[in-house]
Amino acid sequence: MTTPLQKVVYTARAHTTGGREGSSRSDDGLLDVKLSPPKAMGGAGTATNPEQLFAAGYSACFMGALKHVAAMKKVAIPADASIDAEVDIGPIPAGFGIAARLAISLPGIDRAVAQDLIDTAHQVCPYSNATRGNIEVGLTLV
């Protein structure tokens, strides 16, 4: 079951050619990347790949969700907060799938408070909402 957007706030647009051995460019030109499969998948590993882009996007979006829920709960997110994201790719019965893990560092915040922020952010983050029930996602407070 999908949940339709109540209102479109922004639409990202990208033009990709060549697939995993090509390039992708956003309509505003701010993103302009060459793509290459990683060596582990038989590629040259000389450029970024979709899994790296997903890891960067998910971790950045999740940090935004953390900041949003922290502001609502009147908790300050430290300037040195960080997220290390890992995205796996591998075979599944119907083709290929991915899994994601986010290691979230919120130094100086009480662990119980930090875990509550993470749990709440996971309900708010668009990437979390998009992946929920579709792929394995692990969230770890480090």
JSON list of N, CA, C and O in Angstrom, two decimals, residues 51-67 81-87 100-104 121 125 127-128 137 139:
[
{"chain": "A", "resi": 51, "resn": "GLU", "atom": "N", "xyz": [24.96, 2.50, -5.70]},
{"chain": "A", "resi": 51, "resn": "GLU", "atom": "CA", "xyz": [24.88, 2.18, -4.27]},
{"chain": "A", "resi": 51, "resn": "GLU", "atom": "C", "xyz": [25.55, 3.26, -3.43]},
{"chain": "A", "resi": 51, "resn": "GLU", "atom": "O", "xyz": [25.06, 3.60, -2.35]},
{"chain": "A", "resi": 52, "resn": "GLN", "atom": "N", "xyz": [26.66, 3.82, -3.92]},
{"chain": "A", "resi": 52, "resn": "GLN", "atom": "CA", "xyz": [27.30, 4.93, -3.20]},
{"chain": "A", "resi": 52, "resn": "GLN", "atom": "C", "xyz": [26.38, 6.15, -3.18]},
{"chain": "A", "resi": 52, "resn": "GLN", "atom": "O", "xyz": [26.28, 6.84, -2.16]},
{"chain": "A", "resi": 53, "resn": "LEU", "atom": "N", "xyz": [25.73, 6.41, -4.29]},
{"chain": "A", "resi": 53, "resn": "LEU", "atom": "CA", "xyz": [24.81, 7.55, -4.35]},
{"chain": "A", "resi": 53, "resn": "LEU", "atom": "C", "xyz": [23.64, 7.34, -3.39]},
{"chain": "A", "resi": 53, "resn": "LEU", "atom": "O", "xyz": [23.20, 8.27, -2.71]},
{"chain": "A", "resi": 54, "resn": "PHE", "atom": "N", "xyz": [23.13, 6.11, -3.32]},
{"chain": "A", "resi": 54, "resn": "PHE", "atom": "CA", "xyz": [22.04, 5.81, -2.39]},
{"chain": "A", "resi": 54, "resn": "PHE", "atom": "C", "xyz": [22.50, 5.98, -0.95]},
{"chain": "A", "resi": 54, "resn": "PHE", "atom": "O", "xyz": [21.77, 6.56, -0.12]},
{"chain": "A", "resi": 55, "resn": "ALA", "atom": "N", "xyz": [23.71, 5.50, -0.63]},
{"chain": "A", "resi": 55, "resn": "ALA", "atom": "CA", "xyz": [24.25, 5.64, 0.72]},
{"chain": "A", "resi": 55, "resn": "ALA", "atom": "C", "xyz": [24.38, 7.11, 1.11]},
{"chain": "A", "resi": 55, "resn": "ALA", "atom": "O", "xyz": [24.02, 7.52, 2.22]},
{"chain": "A", "resi": 56, "resn": "ALA", "atom": "N", "xyz": [24.88, 7.92, 0.19]},
{"chain": "A", "resi": 56, "resn": "ALA", "atom": "CA", "xyz": [25.02, 9.36, 0.46]},
{"chain": "A", "resi": 56, "resn": "ALA", "atom": "C", "xyz": [23.64, 10.01, 0.62]},
{"chain": "A", "resi": 56, "resn": "ALA", "atom": "O", "xyz": [23.43, 10.81, 1.54]},
{"chain": "A", "resi": 57, "resn": "GLY", "atom": "N", "xyz": [22.72, 9.68, -0.25]},
{"chain": "A", "resi": 57, "resn": "GLY", "atom": "CA", "xyz": [21.38, 10.26, -0.18]},
{"chain": "A", "resi": 57, "resn": "GLY", "atom": "C", "xyz": [20.64, 9.88, 1.08]},
{"chain": "A", "resi": 57, "resn": "GLY", "atom": "O", "xyz": [20.05, 10.72, 1.75]},
{"chain": "A", "resi": 58, "resn": "TYR", "atom": "N", "xyz": [20.67, 8.58, 1.43]},
{"chain": "A", "resi": 58, "resn": "TYR", "atom": "CA", "xyz": [19.95, 8.12, 2.61]},
{"chain": "A", "resi": 58, "resn": "TYR", "atom": "C", "xyz": [20.53, 8.74, 3.87]},
{"chain": "A", "resi": 58, "resn": "TYR", "atom": "O", "xyz": [19.80, 9.25, 4.72]},
{"chain": "A", "resi": 59, "resn": "SER", "atom": "N", "xyz": [21.86, 8.75, 4.00]},
{"chain": "A", "resi": 59, "resn": "SER", "atom": "CA", "xyz": [22.47, 9.29, 5.22]},
{"chain": "A", "resi": 59, "resn": "SER", "atom": "C", "xyz": [22.23, 10.79, 5.35]},
{"chain": "A", "resi": 59, "resn": "SER", "atom": "O", "xyz": [21.96, 11.30, 6.45]},
{"chain": "A", "resi": 60, "resn": "ALA", "atom": "N", "xyz": [22.28, 11.52, 4.24]},
{"chain": "A", "resi": 60, "resn": "ALA", "atom": "CA", "xyz": [22.01, 12.96, 4.29]},
{"chain": "A", "resi": 60, "resn": "ALA", "atom": "C", "xyz": [20.55, 13.23, 4.65]},
{"chain": "A", "resi": 60, "resn": "ALA", "atom": "O", "xyz": [20.25, 14.11, 5.47]},
{"chain": "A", "resi": 61, "resn": "CYS", "atom": "N", "xyz": [19.66, 12.47, 4.05]},
{"chain": "A", "resi": 61, "resn": "CYS", "atom": "CA", "xyz": [18.24, 12.64, 4.34]},
{"chain": "A", "resi": 61, "resn": "CYS", "atom": "C", "xyz": [17.94, 12.28, 5.79]},
{"chain": "A", "resi": 61, "resn": "CYS", "atom": "O", "xyz": [17.18, 12.99, 6.47]},
{"chain": "A", "resi": 62, "resn": "PHE", "atom": "N", "xyz": [18.54, 11.19, 6.28]},
{"chain": "A", "resi": 62, "resn": "PHE", "atom": "CA", "xyz": [18.30, 10.78, 7.66]},
{"chain": "A", "resi": 62, "resn": "PHE", "atom": "C", "xyz": [18.81, 11.83, 8.64]},
{"chain": "A", "resi": 62, "resn": "PHE", "atom": "O", "xyz": [18.17, 12.11, 9.65]},
{"chain": "A", "resi": 63, "resn": "MET", "atom": "N", "xyz": [19.96, 12.45, 8.34]},
{"chain": "A", "resi": 63, "resn": "MET", "atom": "CA", "xyz": [20.47, 13.52, 9.21]},
{"chain": "A", "resi": 63, "resn": "MET", "atom": "C", "xyz": [19.49, 14.69, 9.23]},
{"chain": "A", "resi": 63, "resn": "MET", "atom": "O", "xyz": [19.25, 15.30, 10.27]},
{"chain": "A", "resi": 64, "resn": "GLY", "atom": "N", "xyz": [18.91, 15.00, 8.07]},
{"chain": "A", "resi": 64, "resn": "GLY", "atom": "CA", "xyz": [17.90, 16.05, 8.02]},
{"chain": "A", "resi": 64, "resn": "GLY", "atom": "C", "xyz": [16.69, 15.71, 8.88]},
{"chain": "A", "resi": 64, "resn": "GLY", "atom": "O", "xyz": [16.15, 16.56, 9.59]},
{"chain": "A", "resi": 65, "resn": "ALA", "atom": "N", "xyz": [16.27, 14.45, 8.83]},
{"chain": "A", "resi": 65, "resn": "ALA", "atom": "CA", "xyz": [15.14, 14.00, 9.65]},
{"chain": "A", "resi": 65, "resn": "ALA", "atom": "C", "xyz": [15.50, 14.08, 11.14]},
{"chain": "A", "resi": 65, "resn": "ALA", "atom": "O", "xyz": [14.67, 14.49, 11.96]},
{"chain": "A", "resi": 66, "resn": "LEU", "atom": "N", "xyz": [16.73, 13.70, 11.49]},
{"chain": "A", "resi": 66, "resn": "LEU", "atom": "CA", "xyz": [17.17, 13.82, 12.89]},
{"chain": "A", "resi": 66, "resn": "LEU", "atom": "C", "xyz": [17.11, 15.26, 13.37]},
{"chain": "A", "resi": 66, "resn": "LEU", "atom": "O", "xyz": [16.63, 15.54, 14.47]},
{"chain": "A", "resi": 67, "resn": "LYS", "atom": "N", "xyz": [17.60, 16.17, 12.54]},
{"chain": "A", "resi": 67, "resn": "LYS", "atom": "CA", "xyz": [17.58, 17.59, 12.92]},
{"chain": "A", "resi": 67, "resn": "LYS", "atom": "C", "xyz": [16.15, 18.10, 13.06]},
{"chain": "A", "resi": 67, "resn": "LYS", "atom": "O", "xyz": [15.84, 18.89, 13.97]},
{"chain": "A", "resi": 81, "resn": "ALA", "atom": "N", "xyz": [27.88, 15.62, 14.78]},
{"chain": "A", "resi": 81, "resn": "ALA", "atom": "CA", "xyz": [27.04, 14.45, 14.53]},
{"chain": "A", "resi": 81, "resn": "ALA", "atom": "C", "xyz": [27.35, 13.92, 13.13]},
{"chain": "A", "resi": 81, "resn": "ALA", "atom": "O", "xyz": [27.67, 14.69, 12.22]},
{"chain": "A", "resi": 82, "resn": "SER", "atom": "N", "xyz": [27.28, 12.61, 12.97]},
{"chain": "A", "resi": 82, "resn": "SER", "atom": "CA", "xyz": [27.59, 12.03, 11.66]},
{"chain": "A", "resi": 82, "resn": "SER", "atom": "C", "xyz": [26.86, 10.72, 11.46]},
{"chain": "A", "resi": 82, "resn": "SER", "atom": "O", "xyz": [26.38, 10.10, 12.42]},
{"chain": "A", "resi": 83, "resn": "ILE", "atom": "N", "xyz": [26.78, 10.33, 10.20]},
{"chain": "A", "resi": 83, "resn": "ILE", "atom": "CA", "xyz": [26.19, 9.04, 9.84]},
{"chain": "A", "resi": 83, "resn": "ILE", "atom": "C", "xyz": [27.11, 8.36, 8.84]},
{"chain": "A", "resi": 83, "resn": "ILE", "atom": "O", "xyz": [27.45, 8.95, 7.81]},
{"chain": "A", "resi": 84, "resn": "ASP", "atom": "N", "xyz": [27.50, 7.14, 9.14]},
{"chain": "A", "resi": 84, "resn": "ASP", "atom": "CA", "xyz": [28.23, 6.31, 8.20]},
{"chain": "A", "resi": 84, "resn": "ASP", "atom": "C", "xyz": [27.23, 5.33, 7.61]},
{"chain": "A", "resi": 84, "resn": "ASP", "atom": "O", "xyz": [26.61, 4.55, 8.34]},
{"chain": "A", "resi": 85, "resn": "ALA", "atom": "N", "xyz": [27.04, 5.39, 6.29]},
{"chain": "A", "resi": 85, "resn": "ALA", "atom": "CA", "xyz": [26.07, 4.54, 5.62]},
{"chain": "A", "resi": 85, "resn": "ALA", "atom": "C", "xyz": [26.76, 3.46, 4.82]},
{"chain": "A", "resi": 85, "resn": "ALA", "atom": "O", "xyz": [27.81, 3.70, 4.21]},
{"chain": "A", "resi": 86, "resn": "GLU", "atom": "N", "xyz": [26.17, 2.28, 4.84]},
{"chain": "A", "resi": 86, "resn": "GLU", "atom": "CA", "xyz": [26.62, 1.17, 4.01]},
{"chain": "A", "resi": 86, "resn": "GLU", "atom": "C", "xyz": [25.42, 0.65, 3.24]},
{"chain": "A", "resi": 86, "resn": "GLU", "atom": "O", "xyz": [24.34, 0.47, 3.82]},
{"chain": "A", "resi": 87, "resn": "VAL", "atom": "N", "xyz": [25.59, 0.41, 1.95]},
{"chain": "A", "resi": 87, "resn": "VAL", "atom": "CA", "xyz": [24.54, -0.15, 1.12]},
{"chain": "A", "resi": 87, "resn": "VAL", "atom": "C", "xyz": [25.10, -1.38, 0.42]},
{"chain": "A", "resi": 87, "resn": "VAL", "atom": "O", "xyz": [26.12, -1.29, -0.26]},
{"chain": "A", "resi": 100, "resn": "ALA", "atom": "N", "xyz": [20.56, -1.74, 3.61]},
{"chain": "A", "resi": 100, "resn": "ALA", "atom": "CA", "xyz": [21.24, -0.53, 4.07]},
{"chain": "A", "resi": 100, "resn": "ALA", "atom": "C", "xyz": [21.46, -0.58, 5.58]},
{"chain": "A", "resi": 100, "resn": "ALA", "atom": "O", "xyz": [20.63, -1.13, 6.32]},
{"chain": "A", "resi": 101, "resn": "ARG", "atom": "N", "xyz": [22.57, 0.00, 5.99]},
{"chain": "A", "resi": 101, "resn": "ARG", "atom": "CA", "xyz": [22.88, 0.15, 7.41]},
{"chain": "A", "resi": 101, "resn": "ARG", "atom": "C", "xyz": [23.37, 1.57, 7.65]},
{"chain": "A", "resi": 101, "resn": "ARG", "atom": "O", "xyz": [24.21, 2.06, 6.90]},
{"chain": "A", "resi": 102, "resn": "LEU", "atom": "N", "xyz": [22.83, 2.19, 8.69]},
{"chain": "A", "resi": 102, "resn": "LEU", "atom": "CA", "xyz": [23.26, 3.53, 9.09]},
{"chain": "A", "resi": 102, "resn": "LEU", "atom": "C", "xyz": [23.83, 3.45, 10.49]},
{"chain": "A", "resi": 102, "resn": "LEU", "atom": "O", "xyz": [23.15, 2.99, 11.42]},
{"chain": "A", "resi": 103, "resn": "ALA", "atom": "N", "xyz": [25.08, 3.87, 10.65]},
{"chain": "A", "resi": 103, "resn": "ALA", "atom": "CA", "xyz": [25.72, 3.97, 11.96]},
{"chain": "A", "resi": 103, "resn": "ALA", "atom": "C", "xyz": [25.70, 5.46, 12.34]},
{"chain": "A", "resi": 103, "resn": "ALA", "atom": "O", "xyz": [26.36, 6.27, 11.70]},
{"chain": "A", "resi": 104, "resn": "ILE", "atom": "N", "xyz": [24.92, 5.79, 13.36]},
{"chain": "A", "resi": 104, "resn": "ILE", "atom": "CA", "xyz": [24.62, 7.18, 13.68]},
{"chain": "A", "resi": 104, "resn": "ILE", "atom": "C", "xyz": [25.36, 7.59, 14.95]},
{"chain": "A", "resi": 104, "resn": "ILE", "atom": "O", "xyz": [25.23, 6.96, 15.99]},
{"chain": "A", "resi": 121, "resn": "ALA", "atom": "N", "xyz": [13.10, 9.76, 13.94]},
{"chain": "A", "resi": 121, "resn": "ALA", "atom": "CA", "xyz": [13.58, 10.16, 12.60]},
{"chain": "A", "resi": 121, "resn": "ALA", "atom": "C", "xyz": [13.30, 9.06, 11.58]},
{"chain": "A", "resi": 121, "resn": "ALA", "atom": "O", "xyz": [12.97, 9.35, 10.42]},
{"chain": "A", "resi": 125, "resn": "CYS", "atom": "N", "xyz": [11.78, 10.21, 8.07]},
{"chain": "A", "resi": 125, "resn": "CYS", "atom": "CA", "xyz": [12.69, 10.28, 6.92]},
{"chain": "A", "resi": 125, "resn": "CYS", "atom": "C", "xyz": [12.05, 9.70, 5.65]},
{"chain": "A", "resi": 125, "resn": "CYS", "atom": "O", "xyz": [11.57, 8.56, 5.66]},
{"chain": "A", "resi": 127, "resn": "TYR", "atom": "N", "xyz": [13.46, 8.54, 2.96]},
{"chain": "A", "resi": 127, "resn": "TYR", "atom": "CA", "xyz": [14.15, 7.32, 2.54]},
{"chain": "A", "resi": 127, "resn": "TYR", "atom": "C", "xyz": [13.72, 6.14, 3.41]},
{"chain": "A", "resi": 127, "resn": "TYR", "atom": "O", "xyz": [13.51, 5.03, 2.91]},
{"chain": "A", "resi": 128, "resn": "SER", "atom": "N", "xyz": [13.59, 6.36, 4.71]},
{"chain": "A", "resi": 128, "resn": "SER", "atom": "CA", "xyz": [13.11, 5.29, 5.59]},
{"chain": "A", "resi": 128, "resn": "SER", "atom": "C", "xyz": [11.70, 4.87, 5.21]},
{"chain": "A", "resi": 128, "resn": "SER", "atom": "O", "xyz": [11.38, 3.68, 5.17]},
{"chain": "A", "resi": 137, "resn": "VAL", "atom": "N", "xyz": [16.90, -2.65, 6.63]},
{"chain": "A", "resi": 137, "resn": "VAL", "atom": "CA", "xyz": [17.55, -1.42, 7.04]},
{"chain": "A", "resi": 137, "resn": "VAL", "atom": "C", "xyz": [17.95, -1.58, 8.50]},
{"chain": "A", "resi": 137, "resn": "VAL", "atom": "O", "xyz": [17.12, -1.92, 9.34]},
{"chain": "A", "resi": 139, "resn": "LEU", "atom": "N", "xyz": [19.70, 0.34, 11.79]},
{"chain": "A", "resi": 139, "resn": "LEU", "atom": "CA", "xyz": [20.06, 1.62, 12.38]},
{"chain": "A", "resi": 139, "resn": "LEU", "atom": "C", "xyz": [20.78, 1.35, 13.69]},
{"chain": "A", "resi": 139, "resn": "LEU", "atom": "O", "xyz": [20.23, 0.68, 14.55]}
]
